[in-house]
Amino acid sequence: MHLLYEPAGFICAFRFDDSRASQMKWNDVLDCRTVAPSFSWVHVKTADVKVQHWMEHHSGVPEYITEFLLSSDTHPGLHATPDGVYGTLTDMKMEIGDTGTEKGALHFYLDRTRLLTLRTQPLLSTNMLRQKVLDGAEFDNPMDLFAELLRCLADGFNARLDKLNDKVDDIEFSVLSDRRPEDRSELSGIRRQLAELRRFIAPERRILAQFNRLRPSWVPLEAMEDLTHALDELNELHSTVEAVYERAKLLQEEIASQMSEQMNRNLMALSILTALLMPATLVSGIFGMNVAGLPGLHDETSFWIVMGAMGGLGVATVAFLRWMKIF
């Protein structure tokens, strides 16, 4: 009887009849026996004990697949059986937790009559898909729903990429006009985020390509075409990530070049100043020696003569440097 009470780990469930979704309660999930062309989508948390009990004893999922879906494995991958496919997708968390990372794992099981998704923390893709279903989106089969999940996954990555691209645009304008001191540190953070985003997308592309090669017999041809379109979107997104990453890298190199140029100008100014003061330093050093025989020790005009000689040597040094076209 305890299964009849809605567990905290139950997030949402929908039954699709004639492409239209109807929301299900927990007791509907327990009694659900869908027959194609009808299908269902159940989305739950893995940490809930009632969900685990349902998965192990009432879900109808094979035991070895259930063990995988309830595990803490976060490595992206895809596994095929004669009747379905299961695996792990990398997604972005809706909120960054104590771990400080945006990466989250979504376990899934897909066959001809259902899509089952499990997660430990709120993820963007499933939240977007649930909202689309609630808004009345229609799906003909579980593969259509799964393809839309992948598009939601790409949309989440794309939204994040757009924000990073806008930041790169702002920094590029700053670098080409009046560079700000914080541009360099911001670019380092952006490159780190882009590298992390690239690590998110690469496994999804590999999984979809593998799915495309498998082409399970129970998947309609139209649904496989939708999956191919989702793969194209991820490929395009990957290309965009690479382009933005390259822009950020080039901007960092431009900032490094500007800093090097500024340092060279400062060193040039310091070198010229040193050259201008060198004759005066030599003269003052000579007349500063406390030895007998120094000329002008008892002549009141000697000081001004020495100062004039130092000034004249400075002017001569400037003239020599200009003649050498050093500045």
PDB file of C-alpha atoms in Angstrom, residues 32-274:
ATOM      1  CA  CYS A  32      -0.051   1.920 -16.563  1.00  0.00           C
ATOM      2  CA  ARG A  33       0.157  -0.793 -19.215  1.00  0.00           C
ATOM      3  CA  THR A  34       0.613   1.036 -22.501  1.00  0.00           C
ATOM      4  CA  VAL A  35       0.285  -0.721 -25.824  1.00  0.00           C
ATOM      5  CA  ALA A  36       1.670   0.754 -29.050  1.00  0.00           C
ATOM      6  CA  PRO A  37       0.903   3.182 -30.600  1.00  0.00           C
ATOM      7  CA  SER A  38       0.215   4.654 -27.134  1.00  0.00           C
ATOM      8  CA  PHE A  39       3.276   5.345 -24.995  1.00  0.00           C
ATOM      9  CA  SER A  40       4.304   7.069 -21.763  1.00  0.00           C
ATOM     10  CA  TRP A  41       7.012   9.229 -20.277  1.00  0.00           C
ATOM     11  CA  VAL A  42       7.920   8.854 -16.593  1.00  0.00           C
ATOM     12  CA  HIS A  43      10.440  11.214 -15.004  1.00  0.00           C
ATOM     13  CA  VAL A  44      11.678  10.482 -11.468  1.00  0.00           C
ATOM     14  CA  LYS A  45      14.515  11.036  -8.992  1.00  0.00           C
ATOM     15  CA  THR A  46      16.844   8.145  -8.309  1.00  0.00           C
ATOM     16  CA  ALA A  47      17.391   8.888  -4.613  1.00  0.00           C
ATOM     17  CA  ASP A  48      13.822   8.148  -3.516  1.00  0.00           C
ATOM     18  CA  VAL A  49      13.314   4.761  -1.840  1.00  0.00           C
ATOM     19  CA  LYS A  50       9.794   4.309  -3.241  1.00  0.00           C
ATOM     20  CA  VAL A  51      11.015   5.047  -6.743  1.00  0.00           C
ATOM     21  CA  GLN A  52      13.806   2.518  -6.306  1.00  0.00           C
ATOM     22  CA  HIS A  53      11.303  -0.100  -5.079  1.00  0.00           C
ATOM     23  CA  TRP A  54       9.025   0.594  -8.054  1.00  0.00           C
ATOM     24  CA  MET A  55      11.942   0.365 -10.463  1.00  0.00           C
ATOM     25  CA  GLU A  56      13.101  -2.955  -9.017  1.00  0.00           C
ATOM     26  CA  HIS A  57       9.740  -4.683  -8.688  1.00  0.00           C
ATOM     27  CA  HIS A  58       7.003  -2.996 -10.734  1.00  0.00           C
ATOM     28  CA  SER A  59       8.529  -1.057 -13.640  1.00  0.00           C
ATOM     29  CA  GLY A  60       9.004  -4.041 -15.928  1.00  0.00           C
ATOM     30  CA  VAL A  61      12.531  -2.923 -16.769  1.00  0.00           C
ATOM     31  CA  PRO A  62      15.093  -5.774 -16.821  1.00  0.00           C
ATOM     32  CA  GLU A  63      17.051  -6.128 -13.605  1.00  0.00           C
ATOM     33  CA  TYR A  64      20.488  -5.340 -15.054  1.00  0.00           C
ATOM     34  CA  ILE A  65      19.122  -2.184 -16.709  1.00  0.00           C
ATOM     35  CA  THR A  66      17.405  -1.151 -13.468  1.00  0.00           C
ATOM     36  CA  GLU A  67      20.713  -1.536 -11.638  1.00  0.00           C
ATOM     37  CA  PHE A  68      22.374   0.752 -14.187  1.00  0.00           C
ATOM     38  CA  LEU A  69      19.600   3.388 -14.080  1.00  0.00           C
ATOM     39  CA  LEU A  70      19.725   3.582 -10.276  1.00  0.00           C
ATOM     40  CA  SER A  71      23.512   3.761 -10.162  1.00  0.00           C
ATOM     41  CA  SER A  72      25.561   6.912  -9.640  1.00  0.00           C
ATOM     42  CA  ASP A  73      27.448   6.443 -12.921  1.00  0.00           C
ATOM     43  CA  THR A  74      27.790   9.801 -14.711  1.00  0.00           C
ATOM     44  CA  HIS A  75      29.833   8.702 -17.734  1.00  0.00           C
ATOM     45  CA  PRO A  76      27.888   9.345 -20.970  1.00  0.00           C
ATOM     46  CA  GLY A  77      27.116   6.226 -22.926  1.00  0.00           C
ATOM     47  CA  LEU A  78      24.549   4.234 -24.885  1.00  0.00           C
ATOM     48  CA  HIS A  79      23.632   0.564 -24.624  1.00  0.00           C
ATOM     49  CA  ALA A  80      21.259  -1.352 -26.884  1.00  0.00           C
ATOM     50  CA  THR A  81      19.066  -4.387 -26.250  1.00  0.00           C
ATOM     51  CA  PRO A  82      16.751  -6.202 -28.692  1.00  0.00           C
ATOM     52  CA  ASP A  83      13.765  -4.329 -27.227  1.00  0.00           C
ATOM     53  CA  GLY A  84      15.168  -0.932 -26.253  1.00  0.00           C
ATOM     54  CA  VAL A  85      18.110   1.320 -25.513  1.00  0.00           C
ATOM     55  CA  TYR A  86      19.398   2.837 -22.280  1.00  0.00           C
ATOM     56  CA  GLY A  87      22.261   5.058 -21.264  1.00  0.00           C
ATOM     57  CA  THR A  88      23.412   8.335 -19.727  1.00  0.00           C
ATOM     58  CA  LEU A  89      23.300  11.860 -21.120  1.00  0.00           C
ATOM     59  CA  THR A  90      25.306  14.813 -19.864  1.00  0.00           C
ATOM     60  CA  ASP A  91      23.131  17.812 -19.098  1.00  0.00           C
ATOM     61  CA  MET A  92      23.389  21.159 -17.367  1.00  0.00           C
ATOM     62  CA  LYS A  93      21.985  21.621 -13.878  1.00  0.00           C
ATOM     63  CA  MET A  94      19.288  24.199 -13.290  1.00  0.00           C
ATOM     64  CA  GLU A  95      21.117  25.279 -10.135  1.00  0.00           C
ATOM     65  CA  ILE A  96      24.774  24.867  -9.226  1.00  0.00           C
ATOM     66  CA  GLY A  97      25.019  22.855  -6.036  1.00  0.00           C
ATOM     67  CA  ASP A  98      27.730  22.450  -3.414  1.00  0.00           C
ATOM     68  CA  THR A  99      30.000  20.733  -5.924  1.00  0.00           C
ATOM     69  CA  GLY A 100      30.353  23.981  -7.871  1.00  0.00           C
ATOM     70  CA  THR A 101      29.919  22.243 -11.217  1.00  0.00           C
ATOM     71  CA  GLU A 102      27.181  22.711 -13.813  1.00  0.00           C
ATOM     72  CA  LYS A 103      27.414  19.141 -15.070  1.00  0.00           C
ATOM     73  CA  GLY A 104      24.574  16.738 -14.360  1.00  0.00           C
ATOM     74  CA  ALA A 105      23.725  13.201 -15.458  1.00  0.00           C
ATOM     75  CA  LEU A 106      20.420  12.009 -16.919  1.00  0.00           C
ATOM     76  CA  HIS A 107      19.808   8.256 -17.095  1.00  0.00           C
ATOM     77  CA  PHE A 108      17.233   7.074 -19.618  1.00  0.00           C
ATOM     78  CA  TYR A 109      15.513   3.944 -20.854  1.00  0.00           C
ATOM     79  CA  LEU A 110      13.656   3.916 -24.164  1.00  0.00           C
ATOM     80  CA  ASP A 111      11.582   1.230 -25.838  1.00  0.00           C
ATOM     81  CA  ARG A 112       8.592   1.086 -28.186  1.00  0.00           C
ATOM     82  CA  THR A 113       6.029   2.076 -25.489  1.00  0.00           C
ATOM     83  CA  ARG A 114       7.812   4.376 -23.024  1.00  0.00           C
ATOM     84  CA  LEU A 115      10.558   6.794 -22.177  1.00  0.00           C
ATOM     85  CA  LEU A 116      11.869   6.587 -18.627  1.00  0.00           C
ATOM     86  CA  THR A 117      14.233   9.298 -17.351  1.00  0.00           C
ATOM     87  CA  LEU A 118      15.965   9.470 -13.976  1.00  0.00           C
ATOM     88  CA  ARG A 119      18.100  12.188 -12.429  1.00  0.00           C
ATOM     89  CA  THR A 120      19.509  13.203  -9.046  1.00  0.00           C
ATOM     90  CA  GLN A 121      19.400  17.010  -9.443  1.00  0.00           C
ATOM     91  CA  PRO A 122      17.164  19.346 -11.510  1.00  0.00           C
ATOM     92  CA  LEU A 123      18.325  19.469 -15.133  1.00  0.00           C
ATOM     93  CA  LEU A 124      17.551  21.935 -17.910  1.00  0.00           C
ATOM     94  CA  SER A 125      16.600  19.550 -20.704  1.00  0.00           C
ATOM     95  CA  THR A 126      13.923  17.556 -18.859  1.00  0.00           C
ATOM     96  CA  ASN A 127      12.447  20.733 -17.395  1.00  0.00           C
ATOM     97  CA  MET A 128      12.185  22.263 -20.883  1.00  0.00           C
ATOM     98  CA  LEU A 129      10.671  19.058 -22.297  1.00  0.00           C
ATOM     99  CA  ARG A 130       8.101  18.851 -19.508  1.00  0.00           C
ATOM    100  CA  GLN A 131       7.070  22.450 -20.186  1.00  0.00           C
ATOM    101  CA  LYS A 132       6.651  21.724 -23.888  1.00  0.00           C
ATOM    102  CA  VAL A 133       4.461  18.708 -23.145  1.00  0.00           C
ATOM    103  CA  LEU A 134       2.350  20.764 -20.734  1.00  0.00           C
ATOM    104  CA  ASP A 135       2.008  23.439 -23.435  1.00  0.00           C
ATOM    105  CA  GLY A 136       0.424  20.895 -25.763  1.00  0.00           C
ATOM    106  CA  ALA A 137       3.282  19.650 -27.932  1.00  0.00           C
ATOM    107  CA  GLU A 138       2.381  16.461 -29.819  1.00  0.00           C
ATOM    108  CA  PHE A 139       4.586  13.393 -30.238  1.00  0.00           C
ATOM    109  CA  ASP A 140       3.843  10.291 -32.292  1.00  0.00           C
ATOM    110  CA  ASN A 141       6.149   7.814 -30.549  1.00  0.00           C
ATOM    111  CA  PRO A 142       8.771   7.561 -27.780  1.00  0.00           C
ATOM    112  CA  MET A 143      11.587   8.250 -30.245  1.00  0.00           C
ATOM    113  CA  ASP A 144       9.962  11.544 -31.231  1.00  0.00           C
ATOM    114  CA  LEU A 145       9.859  12.444 -27.554  1.00  0.00           C
ATOM    115  CA  PHE A 146      13.478  11.408 -27.083  1.00  0.00           C
ATOM    116  CA  ALA A 147      14.547  13.457 -30.121  1.00  0.00           C
ATOM    117  CA  GLU A 148      12.773  16.481 -28.614  1.00  0.00           C
ATOM    118  CA  LEU A 149      14.629  15.832 -25.353  1.00  0.00           C
ATOM    119  CA  LEU A 150      17.884  16.010 -27.284  1.00  0.00           C
ATOM    120  CA  ARG A 151      16.782  19.257 -28.929  1.00  0.00           C
ATOM    121  CA  CYS A 152      16.008  20.663 -25.472  1.00  0.00           C
ATOM    122  CA  LEU A 153      19.481  19.557 -24.456  1.00  0.00           C
ATOM    123  CA  ALA A 154      20.943  21.462 -27.419  1.00  0.00           C
ATOM    124  CA  ASP A 155      18.766  24.510 -26.640  1.00  0.00           C
ATOM    125  CA  GLY A 156      20.135  24.603 -23.090  1.00  0.00           C
ATOM    126  CA  PHE A 157      23.688  24.457 -24.381  1.00  0.00           C
ATOM    127  CA  ASN A 158      22.858  27.078 -27.024  1.00  0.00           C
ATOM    128  CA  ALA A 159      21.436  29.505 -24.457  1.00  0.00           C
ATOM    129  CA  ARG A 160      24.597  29.181 -22.402  1.00  0.00           C
ATOM    130  CA  LEU A 161      26.735  29.620 -25.509  1.00  0.00           C
ATOM    131  CA  ASP A 162      24.844  32.794 -26.510  1.00  0.00           C
ATOM    132  CA  LYS A 163      25.671  34.379 -23.152  1.00  0.00           C
ATOM    133  CA  LEU A 164      29.333  33.495 -23.501  1.00  0.00           C
ATOM    134  CA  ASN A 165      29.359  34.788 -27.085  1.00  0.00           C
ATOM    135  CA  ASP A 166      27.890  38.121 -25.928  1.00  0.00           C
ATOM    136  CA  LYS A 167      30.633  38.410 -23.317  1.00  0.00           C
ATOM    137  CA  VAL A 168      33.269  37.714 -25.949  1.00  0.00           C
ATOM    138  CA  ASP A 169      31.729  40.434 -28.159  1.00  0.00           C
ATOM    139  CA  ASP A 170      31.941  42.956 -25.291  1.00  0.00           C
ATOM    140  CA  ILE A 171      35.536  42.043 -24.543  1.00  0.00           C
ATOM    141  CA  GLU A 172      36.457  42.215 -28.232  1.00  0.00           C
ATOM    142  CA  PHE A 173      35.052  45.750 -28.445  1.00  0.00           C
ATOM    143  CA  SER A 174      36.964  46.671 -25.294  1.00  0.00           C
ATOM    144  CA  VAL A 175      40.225  45.194 -26.577  1.00  0.00           C
ATOM    145  CA  LEU A 176      39.949  46.998 -29.917  1.00  0.00           C
ATOM    146  CA  SER A 177      39.118  50.340 -28.311  1.00  0.00           C
ATOM    147  CA  ASP A 178      40.213  50.909 -24.729  1.00  0.00           C
ATOM    148  CA  ARG A 179      41.176  47.700 -23.006  1.00  0.00           C
ATOM    149  CA  ARG A 180      39.935  47.187 -19.467  1.00  0.00           C
ATOM    150  CA  PRO A 181      42.195  45.636 -16.815  1.00  0.00           C
ATOM    151  CA  GLU A 182      39.691  42.852 -16.110  1.00  0.00           C
ATOM    152  CA  ASP A 183      39.426  41.667 -19.750  1.00  0.00           C
ATOM    153  CA  ARG A 184      42.216  39.147 -19.402  1.00  0.00           C
ATOM    154  CA  SER A 185      40.760  37.409 -16.340  1.00  0.00           C
ATOM    155  CA  GLU A 186      37.263  37.405 -17.892  1.00  0.00           C
ATOM    156  CA  LEU A 187      38.576  35.755 -21.041  1.00  0.00           C
ATOM    157  CA  SER A 188      40.294  33.076 -18.987  1.00  0.00           C
ATOM    158  CA  GLY A 189      36.974  32.300 -17.291  1.00  0.00           C
ATOM    159  CA  ILE A 190      35.131  32.252 -20.617  1.00  0.00           C
ATOM    160  CA  ARG A 191      37.646  29.857 -22.166  1.00  0.00           C
ATOM    161  CA  ARG A 192      37.281  27.565 -19.169  1.00  0.00           C
ATOM    162  CA  GLN A 193      33.487  27.578 -19.525  1.00  0.00           C
ATOM    163  CA  LEU A 194      33.701  26.979 -23.279  1.00  0.00           C
ATOM    164  CA  ALA A 195      36.040  24.048 -22.719  1.00  0.00           C
ATOM    165  CA  GLU A 196      33.573  22.622 -20.203  1.00  0.00           C
ATOM    166  CA  LEU A 197      30.691  23.149 -22.637  1.00  0.00           C
ATOM    167  CA  ARG A 198      32.670  21.362 -25.328  1.00  0.00           C
ATOM    168  CA  ARG A 199      33.101  18.426 -22.946  1.00  0.00           C
ATOM    169  CA  PHE A 200      29.318  18.404 -22.475  1.00  0.00           C
ATOM    170  CA  ILE A 201      28.509  18.328 -26.182  1.00  0.00           C
ATOM    171  CA  ALA A 202      31.117  15.862 -27.458  1.00  0.00           C
ATOM    172  CA  PRO A 203      29.664  12.791 -25.656  1.00  0.00           C
ATOM    173  CA  GLU A 204      26.137  13.614 -26.822  1.00  0.00           C
ATOM    174  CA  ARG A 205      27.306  13.722 -30.444  1.00  0.00           C
ATOM    175  CA  ARG A 206      29.030  10.388 -30.002  1.00  0.00           C
ATOM    176  CA  ILE A 207      25.914   8.819 -28.464  1.00  0.00           C
ATOM    177  CA  LEU A 208      23.638  10.117 -31.208  1.00  0.00           C
ATOM    178  CA  ALA A 209      26.022   8.943 -33.915  1.00  0.00           C
ATOM    179  CA  GLN A 210      26.075   5.516 -32.281  1.00  0.00           C
ATOM    180  CA  PHE A 211      22.267   5.507 -32.079  1.00  0.00           C
ATOM    181  CA  ASN A 212      22.099   6.461 -35.746  1.00  0.00           C
ATOM    182  CA  ARG A 213      24.324   3.524 -36.658  1.00  0.00           C
ATOM    183  CA  LEU A 214      22.314   1.044 -34.588  1.00  0.00           C
ATOM    184  CA  ARG A 215      18.933   1.993 -36.120  1.00  0.00           C
ATOM    185  CA  PRO A 216      16.766  -0.297 -33.920  1.00  0.00           C
ATOM    186  CA  SER A 217      14.090  -2.125 -35.872  1.00  0.00           C
ATOM    187  CA  TRP A 218      11.305  -0.949 -33.558  1.00  0.00           C
ATOM    188  CA  VAL A 219      12.032   2.724 -34.270  1.00  0.00           C
ATOM    189  CA  PRO A 220       9.975   4.258 -37.135  1.00  0.00           C
ATOM    190  CA  LEU A 221      11.916   5.726 -40.049  1.00  0.00           C
ATOM    191  CA  GLU A 222      10.431   9.214 -39.455  1.00  0.00           C
ATOM    192  CA  ALA A 223      11.623   9.129 -35.850  1.00  0.00           C
ATOM    193  CA  MET A 224      15.153   8.249 -36.965  1.00  0.00           C
ATOM    194  CA  GLU A 225      15.066  11.272 -39.261  1.00  0.00           C
ATOM    195  CA  ASP A 226      14.169  13.437 -36.258  1.00  0.00           C
ATOM    196  CA  LEU A 227      17.125  11.928 -34.422  1.00  0.00           C
ATOM    197  CA  THR A 228      19.371  12.772 -37.365  1.00  0.00           C
ATOM    198  CA  HIS A 229      18.167  16.388 -37.233  1.00  0.00           C
ATOM    199  CA  ALA A 230      18.955  16.500 -33.524  1.00  0.00           C
ATOM    200  CA  LEU A 231      22.446  15.211 -34.307  1.00  0.00           C
ATOM    201  CA  ASP A 232      22.848  17.952 -36.936  1.00  0.00           C
ATOM    202  CA  GLU A 233      21.905  20.573 -34.341  1.00  0.00           C
ATOM    203  CA  LEU A 234      24.503  19.262 -31.911  1.00  0.00           C
ATOM    204  CA  ASN A 235      27.123  19.174 -34.671  1.00  0.00           C
ATOM    205  CA  GLU A 236      26.348  22.790 -35.546  1.00  0.00           C
ATOM    206  CA  LEU A 237      26.456  23.725 -31.874  1.00  0.00           C
ATOM    207  CA  HIS A 238      29.837  22.037 -31.540  1.00  0.00           C
ATOM    208  CA  SER A 239      31.158  24.051 -34.488  1.00  0.00           C
ATOM    209  CA  THR A 240      29.885  27.260 -32.895  1.00  0.00           C
ATOM    210  CA  VAL A 241      31.556  26.402 -29.588  1.00  0.00           C
ATOM    211  CA  GLU A 242      34.840  25.822 -31.413  1.00  0.00           C
ATOM    212  CA  ALA A 243      34.497  29.168 -33.234  1.00  0.00           C
ATOM    213  CA  VAL A 244      33.785  31.121 -30.029  1.00  0.00           C
ATOM    214  CA  TYR A 245      36.619  29.317 -28.247  1.00  0.00           C
ATOM    215  CA  GLU A 246      38.990  30.280 -31.055  1.00  0.00           C
ATOM    216  CA  ARG A 247      37.823  33.917 -30.856  1.00  0.00           C
ATOM    217  CA  ALA A 248      38.467  33.960 -27.112  1.00  0.00           C
ATOM    218  CA  LYS A 249      41.905  32.449 -27.675  1.00  0.00           C
ATOM    219  CA  LEU A 250      42.783  35.054 -30.322  1.00  0.00           C
ATOM    220  CA  LEU A 251      41.576  37.862 -28.039  1.00  0.00           C
ATOM    221  CA  GLN A 252      43.785  36.552 -25.249  1.00  0.00           C
ATOM    222  CA  GLU A 253      46.707  36.570 -27.658  1.00  0.00           C
ATOM    223  CA  GLU A 254      45.814  40.133 -28.705  1.00  0.00           C
ATOM    224  CA  ILE A 255      45.733  41.244 -25.067  1.00  0.00           C
ATOM    225  CA  ALA A 256      49.091  39.545 -24.465  1.00  0.00           C
ATOM    226  CA  SER A 257      50.459  41.325 -27.542  1.00  0.00           C
ATOM    227  CA  GLN A 258      49.149  44.689 -26.311  1.00  0.00           C
ATOM    228  CA  MET A 259      50.642  44.114 -22.884  1.00  0.00           C
ATOM    229  CA  SER A 260      53.976  43.150 -24.429  1.00  0.00           C
ATOM    230  CA  GLU A 261      53.887  46.254 -26.632  1.00  0.00           C
ATOM    231  CA  GLN A 262      53.094  48.446 -23.642  1.00  0.00           C
ATOM    232  CA  MET A 263      55.923  46.865 -21.689  1.00  0.00           C
ATOM    233  CA  ASN A 264      58.323  47.448 -24.585  1.00  0.00           C
ATOM    234  CA  ARG A 265      57.286  51.109 -24.730  1.00  0.00           C
ATOM    235  CA  ASN A 266      57.880  51.457 -20.991  1.00  0.00           C
ATOM    236  CA  LEU A 267      61.278  49.806 -21.296  1.00  0.00           C
ATOM    237  CA  MET A 268      62.133  52.125 -24.203  1.00  0.00           C
ATOM    238  CA  ALA A 269      61.198  55.187 -22.156  1.00  0.00           C
ATOM    239  CA  LEU A 270      63.218  53.880 -19.227  1.00  0.00           C
ATOM    240  CA  SER A 271      66.198  53.169 -21.478  1.00  0.00           C
ATOM    241  CA  ILE A 272      66.073  56.658 -23.011  1.00  0.00           C
ATOM    242  CA  LEU A 273      65.857  58.240 -19.565  1.00  0.00           C
ATOM    243  CA  THR A 274      68.818  56.161 -18.455  1.00  0.00           C
TER     244      THR A 274
END
